[in-house]
PDB file of C-alpha atoms in Angstrom:
ATOM      1  CA  MET S 476     -21.196  31.393  -1.257  1.00  0.00           C
ATOM      2  CA  SER S 477     -23.652  33.122   0.955  1.00  0.00           C
ATOM      3  CA  PHE S 478     -22.462  36.519   1.966  1.00  0.00           C
ATOM      4  CA  VAL S 479     -25.515  36.081   4.968  1.00  0.00           C
ATOM      5  CA  THR S 480     -24.867  33.936   7.750  1.00  0.00           C
ATOM      6  CA  GLY S 481     -28.229  33.957   9.346  1.00  0.00           C
ATOM      7  CA  LEU S 482     -30.706  36.028  10.809  1.00  0.00           C
ATOM      8  CA  ASP S 483     -30.225  38.717  13.716  1.00  0.00           C
ATOM      9  CA  HIS S 484     -33.801  40.200  14.633  1.00  0.00           C
ATOM     10  CA  VAL S 485     -36.966  40.890  13.002  1.00  0.00           C
ATOM     11  CA  GLN S 486     -38.489  44.105  14.368  1.00  0.00           C
ATOM     12  CA  ILE S 487     -41.917  44.502  15.410  1.00  0.00           C
ATOM     13  CA  GLU S 488     -43.586  48.175  14.410  1.00  0.00           C
ATOM     14  CA  ALA S 489     -45.823  49.805  17.476  1.00  0.00           C
ATOM     15  CA  PRO S 490     -46.959  53.260  17.990  1.00  0.00           C
ATOM     16  CA  ALA S 491     -45.364  55.849  20.305  1.00  0.00           C
ATOM     17  CA  GLY S 492     -45.883  55.009  23.938  1.00  0.00           C
ATOM     18  CA  CYS S 493     -46.107  50.767  23.834  1.00  0.00           C
ATOM     19  CA  GLU S 494     -43.499  50.322  25.993  1.00  0.00           C
ATOM     20  CA  ALA S 495     -45.995  48.897  28.661  1.00  0.00           C
ATOM     21  CA  GLN S 496     -47.904  46.828  26.359  1.00  0.00           C
ATOM     22  CA  ALA S 497     -44.778  45.649  24.735  1.00  0.00           C
ATOM     23  CA  ARG S 498     -43.367  44.466  28.267  1.00  0.00           C
ATOM     24  CA  ALA S 499     -46.945  42.547  29.244  1.00  0.00           C
ATOM     25  CA  PHE S 500     -46.947  40.876  25.888  1.00  0.00           C
ATOM     26  CA  PHE S 501     -43.013  40.002  24.945  1.00  0.00           C
ATOM     27  CA  GLY S 502     -41.902  40.295  28.664  1.00  0.00           C
ATOM     28  CA  THR S 503     -44.393  38.851  30.868  1.00  0.00           C
ATOM     29  CA  PHE S 504     -46.424  36.675  28.556  1.00  0.00           C
ATOM     30  CA  LEU S 505     -43.628  35.326  26.132  1.00  0.00           C
ATOM     31  CA  GLY S 506     -41.317  35.378  29.003  1.00  0.00           C
ATOM     32  CA  LEU S 507     -38.501  37.190  26.812  1.00  0.00           C
ATOM     33  CA  PRO S 508     -35.920  38.867  28.634  1.00  0.00           C
ATOM     34  CA  GLU S 509     -35.815  42.865  28.254  1.00  0.00           C
ATOM     35  CA  ARG S 510     -32.155  43.795  26.139  1.00  0.00           C
ATOM     36  CA  VAL S 511     -30.637  47.206  26.660  1.00  0.00           C
ATOM     37  CA  LYS S 512     -30.930  49.211  23.694  1.00  0.00           C
ATOM     38  CA  PRO S 513     -27.515  51.443  22.933  1.00  0.00           C
ATOM     39  CA  GLU S 514     -27.897  54.566  24.201  1.00  0.00           C
ATOM     40  CA  ALA S 515     -28.086  56.658  20.959  1.00  0.00           C
ATOM     41  CA  LEU S 516     -31.185  54.454  20.044  1.00  0.00           C
ATOM     42  CA  ARG S 517     -33.135  55.067  23.317  1.00  0.00           C
ATOM     43  CA  ARG S 518     -34.883  58.503  22.407  1.00  0.00           C
ATOM     44  CA  ASN S 519     -36.709  56.620  19.619  1.00  0.00           C
ATOM     45  CA  GLY S 520     -38.597  54.786  21.723  1.00  0.00           C
ATOM     46  CA  GLY S 521     -39.579  51.108  22.067  1.00  0.00           C
ATOM     47  CA  VAL S 522     -38.283  48.267  23.883  1.00  0.00           C
ATOM     48  CA  TRP S 523     -35.970  45.245  22.863  1.00  0.00           C
ATOM     49  CA  PHE S 524     -36.220  41.534  23.837  1.00  0.00           C
ATOM     50  CA  GLY S 525     -33.685  38.907  23.547  1.00  0.00           C
ATOM     51  CA  LEU S 526     -34.746  35.081  22.208  1.00  0.00           C
ATOM     52  CA  PRO S 527     -33.045  32.440  23.698  1.00  0.00           C
ATOM     53  CA  ASP S 528     -30.891  31.428  20.822  1.00  0.00           C
ATOM     54  CA  GLY S 529     -29.443  34.805  20.554  1.00  0.00           C
ATOM     55  CA  TRP S 530     -31.780  36.533  18.162  1.00  0.00           C
ATOM     56  CA  GLN S 531     -33.541  39.693  19.099  1.00  0.00           C
ATOM     57  CA  GLN S 532     -37.287  40.736  19.156  1.00  0.00           C
ATOM     58  CA  PRO S 533     -37.331  44.576  18.922  1.00  0.00           C
ATOM     59  CA  VAL S 534     -40.244  46.335  18.770  1.00  0.00           C
ATOM     60  CA  GLY S 535     -39.905  49.957  17.298  1.00  0.00           C
ATOM     61  CA  VAL S 536     -41.857  52.949  16.896  1.00  0.00           C
ATOM     62  CA  THR S 537     -43.288  54.106  14.216  1.00  0.00           C
ATOM     63  CA  PRO S 538     -45.767  56.845  13.252  1.00  0.00           C
ATOM     64  CA  GLU S 539     -48.545  55.023  11.653  1.00  0.00           C
ATOM     65  CA  VAL S 540     -48.662  51.503  12.939  1.00  0.00           C
ATOM     66  CA  VAL S 541     -50.632  49.166  10.103  1.00  0.00           C
ATOM     67  CA  PRO S 542     -51.669  45.614  11.377  1.00  0.00           C
ATOM     68  CA  ARG S 543     -50.312  42.787   9.591  1.00  0.00           C
ATOM     69  CA  GLY S 544     -52.233  39.726   8.389  1.00  0.00           C
ATOM     70  CA  LYS S 545     -49.644  37.857   6.364  1.00  0.00           C
ATOM     71  CA  GLY S 546     -45.926  39.258   7.169  1.00  0.00           C
ATOM     72  CA  HIS S 547     -45.009  38.054  10.555  1.00  0.00           C
ATOM     73  CA  PRO S 548     -42.088  36.479  12.546  1.00  0.00           C
ATOM     74  CA  GLY S 549     -42.140  32.712  13.580  1.00  0.00           C
ATOM     75  CA  LEU S 550     -41.102  31.893  17.106  1.00  0.00           C
ATOM     76  CA  ARG S 551     -40.154  28.241  18.202  1.00  0.00           C
ATOM     77  CA  CYS S 552     -41.110  26.771  21.463  1.00  0.00           C
ATOM     78  CA  ALA S 553     -40.312  23.647  23.402  1.00  0.00           C
ATOM     79  CA  ASP S 554     -44.029  22.409  23.901  1.00  0.00           C
ATOM     80  CA  LEU S 555     -46.814  23.768  21.894  1.00  0.00           C
ATOM     81  CA  ALA S 556     -49.434  22.409  24.115  1.00  0.00           C
ATOM     82  CA  ALA S 557     -47.962  23.782  26.997  1.00  0.00           C
ATOM     83  CA  PHE S 558     -47.761  27.354  24.810  1.00  0.00           C
ATOM     84  CA  THR S 559     -51.227  27.339  23.921  1.00  0.00           C
ATOM     85  CA  ALA S 560     -52.654  26.398  27.461  1.00  0.00           C
ATOM     86  CA  HIS S 561     -50.546  29.008  28.746  1.00  0.00           C
ATOM     87  CA  GLY S 562     -52.275  31.580  26.336  1.00  0.00           C
ATOM     88  CA  VAL S 563     -55.833  30.203  27.455  1.00  0.00           C
ATOM     89  CA  ARG S 564     -54.899  30.805  31.026  1.00  0.00           C
ATOM     90  CA  HIS S 565     -53.491  34.547  29.772  1.00  0.00           C
ATOM     91  CA  GLY S 566     -56.513  35.051  27.445  1.00  0.00           C
ATOM     92  CA  VAL S 567     -54.534  35.557  24.686  1.00  0.00           C
ATOM     93  CA  PRO S 568     -56.260  34.125  21.619  1.00  0.00           C
ATOM     94  CA  TYR S 569     -55.112  31.978  19.088  1.00  0.00           C
ATOM     95  CA  ARG S 570     -55.709  29.892  15.986  1.00  0.00           C
ATOM     96  CA  ALA S 571     -54.073  26.554  15.677  1.00  0.00           C
ATOM     97  CA  ASP S 572     -53.250  25.382  12.172  1.00  0.00           C
ATOM     98  CA  ARG S 573     -51.635  22.544  10.394  1.00  0.00           C
ATOM     99  CA  GLU S 574     -51.820  23.554   6.761  1.00  0.00           C
ATOM    100  CA  ALA S 575     -47.913  23.491   6.444  1.00  0.00           C
ATOM    101  CA  GLY S 576     -47.777  20.080   7.683  1.00  0.00           C
ATOM    102  CA  VAL S 577     -46.700  21.003  11.063  1.00  0.00           C
ATOM    103  CA  ALA S 578     -48.530  22.111  14.229  1.00  0.00           C
ATOM    104  CA  ARG S 579     -48.394  25.719  14.700  1.00  0.00           C
ATOM    105  CA  VAL S 580     -50.454  28.624  16.199  1.00  0.00           C
ATOM    106  CA  PHE S 581     -50.826  32.194  14.976  1.00  0.00           C
ATOM    107  CA  LEU S 582     -51.822  34.887  17.540  1.00  0.00           C
ATOM    108  CA  THR S 583     -51.887  38.762  17.269  1.00  0.00           C
ATOM    109  CA  ASP S 584     -49.571  41.257  19.390  1.00  0.00           C
ATOM    110  CA  PRO S 585     -51.100  44.015  20.951  1.00  0.00           C
ATOM    111  CA  PHE S 586     -50.217  46.017  17.965  1.00  0.00           C
ATOM    112  CA  GLY S 587     -52.134  44.299  15.297  1.00  0.00           C
ATOM    113  CA  LYS S 588     -49.115  42.005  14.269  1.00  0.00           C
ATOM    114  CA  ARG S 589     -49.372  38.571  13.127  1.00  0.00           C
ATOM    115  CA  LEU S 590     -47.139  36.047  15.215  1.00  0.00           C
ATOM    116  CA  GLU S 591     -46.475  32.027  14.470  1.00  0.00           C
ATOM    117  CA  VAL S 592     -45.378  30.100  16.942  1.00  0.00           C
ATOM    118  CA  VAL S 593     -43.966  26.441  16.064  1.00  0.00           C
ATOM    119  CA  PRO S 594     -42.662  23.483  18.127  1.00  0.00           C
ATOM    120  CA  ARG S 595     -38.894  23.416  18.141  1.00  0.00           C
ATOM    121  CA  GLY S 596     -37.663  20.700  15.740  1.00  0.00           C
ATOM    122  CA  HIS S 597     -40.091  20.648  13.332  1.00  0.00           C
ATOM    123  CA  PRO S 598     -38.788  19.962   9.883  1.00  0.00           C
ATOM    124  CA  GLY S 599     -39.501  23.197   8.231  1.00  0.00           C
ATOM    125  CA  VAL S 600     -38.745  24.128   4.851  1.00  0.00           C
ATOM    126  CA  ARG S 601     -36.069  22.040   3.045  1.00  0.00           C
ATOM    127  CA  ARG S 602     -33.638  23.165   0.740  1.00  0.00           C
ATOM    128  CA  ALA S 603     -34.374  23.368  -2.870  1.00  0.00           C
ATOM    129  CA  ALA S 604     -33.484  20.280  -5.160  1.00  0.00           C
ATOM    130  CA  GLY S 605     -29.954  21.075  -6.711  1.00  0.00           C
ATOM    131  CA  GLY S 606     -28.157  22.723  -4.029  1.00  0.00           C
ATOM    132  CA  SER S 607     -28.332  25.747  -1.803  1.00  0.00           C
ATOM    133  CA  ARG S 608     -29.993  28.332  -4.190  1.00  0.00           C
ATOM    134  CA  ASN S 609     -33.786  27.800  -4.802  1.00  0.00           C
ATOM    135  CA  ARG S 610     -34.786  27.683  -8.458  1.00  0.00           C
ATOM    136  CA  GLU S 611     -36.289  31.319  -8.143  1.00  0.00           C
ATOM    137  CA  PHE S 612     -33.089  32.879  -7.270  1.00  0.00           C
ATOM    138  CA  THR S 613     -31.492  31.159 -10.265  1.00  0.00           C
ATOM    139  CA  ARG S 614     -33.883  32.145 -12.715  1.00  0.00           C
ATOM    140  CA  LEU S 615     -33.326  35.839 -11.450  1.00  0.00           C
ATOM    141  CA  THR S 616     -29.643  35.780 -11.151  1.00  0.00           C
ATOM    142  CA  GLY S 617     -28.394  33.133 -13.478  1.00  0.00           C
ATOM    143  CA  PRO S 618     -26.049  30.471 -12.815  1.00  0.00           C
ATOM    144  CA  SER S 619     -23.266  33.111 -11.527  1.00  0.00           C
ATOM    145  CA  GLY S 620     -25.791  34.610  -8.887  1.00  0.00           C
ATOM    146  CA  ARG S 621     -25.197  38.003 -10.783  1.00  0.00           C
ATOM    147  CA  MET S 622     -28.817  39.712 -11.403  1.00  0.00           C
ATOM    148  CA  VAL S 623     -29.819  39.103 -14.930  1.00  0.00           C
ATOM    149  CA  ARG S 624     -30.794  42.103 -16.745  1.00  0.00           C
TER     150      ARG S 624
END
């Protein structure tokens, strides 16, 4: 049994005063609607966006922003060719790739963070052989799912 039922959000780190750039990139360019942050969190800065499938894409303020070259959120789009043409029209550079066996593009947000965009409906990663757990999880936990010491 899995206690995790899905992914709720992936937060992007950004420097103080990032809100205008975040709104321009995530709101205007990517077309994500802005979500209202809870009152208690507004003093922290940043801005939250919603994704069409209910996930959230918060942009949070951190004192020392470090560009990320590997870790990244993966976003889906309805039409990858239309998305890349949109990027060209807006002057947003991207790198096309098929290394994972699916067409995808990588781009960088205004804060140096890598983003991946894949077409909706791509096959993605399949479940490991032998059920819902992957072999590495079973090696670390044993058949019971409890950590092996």
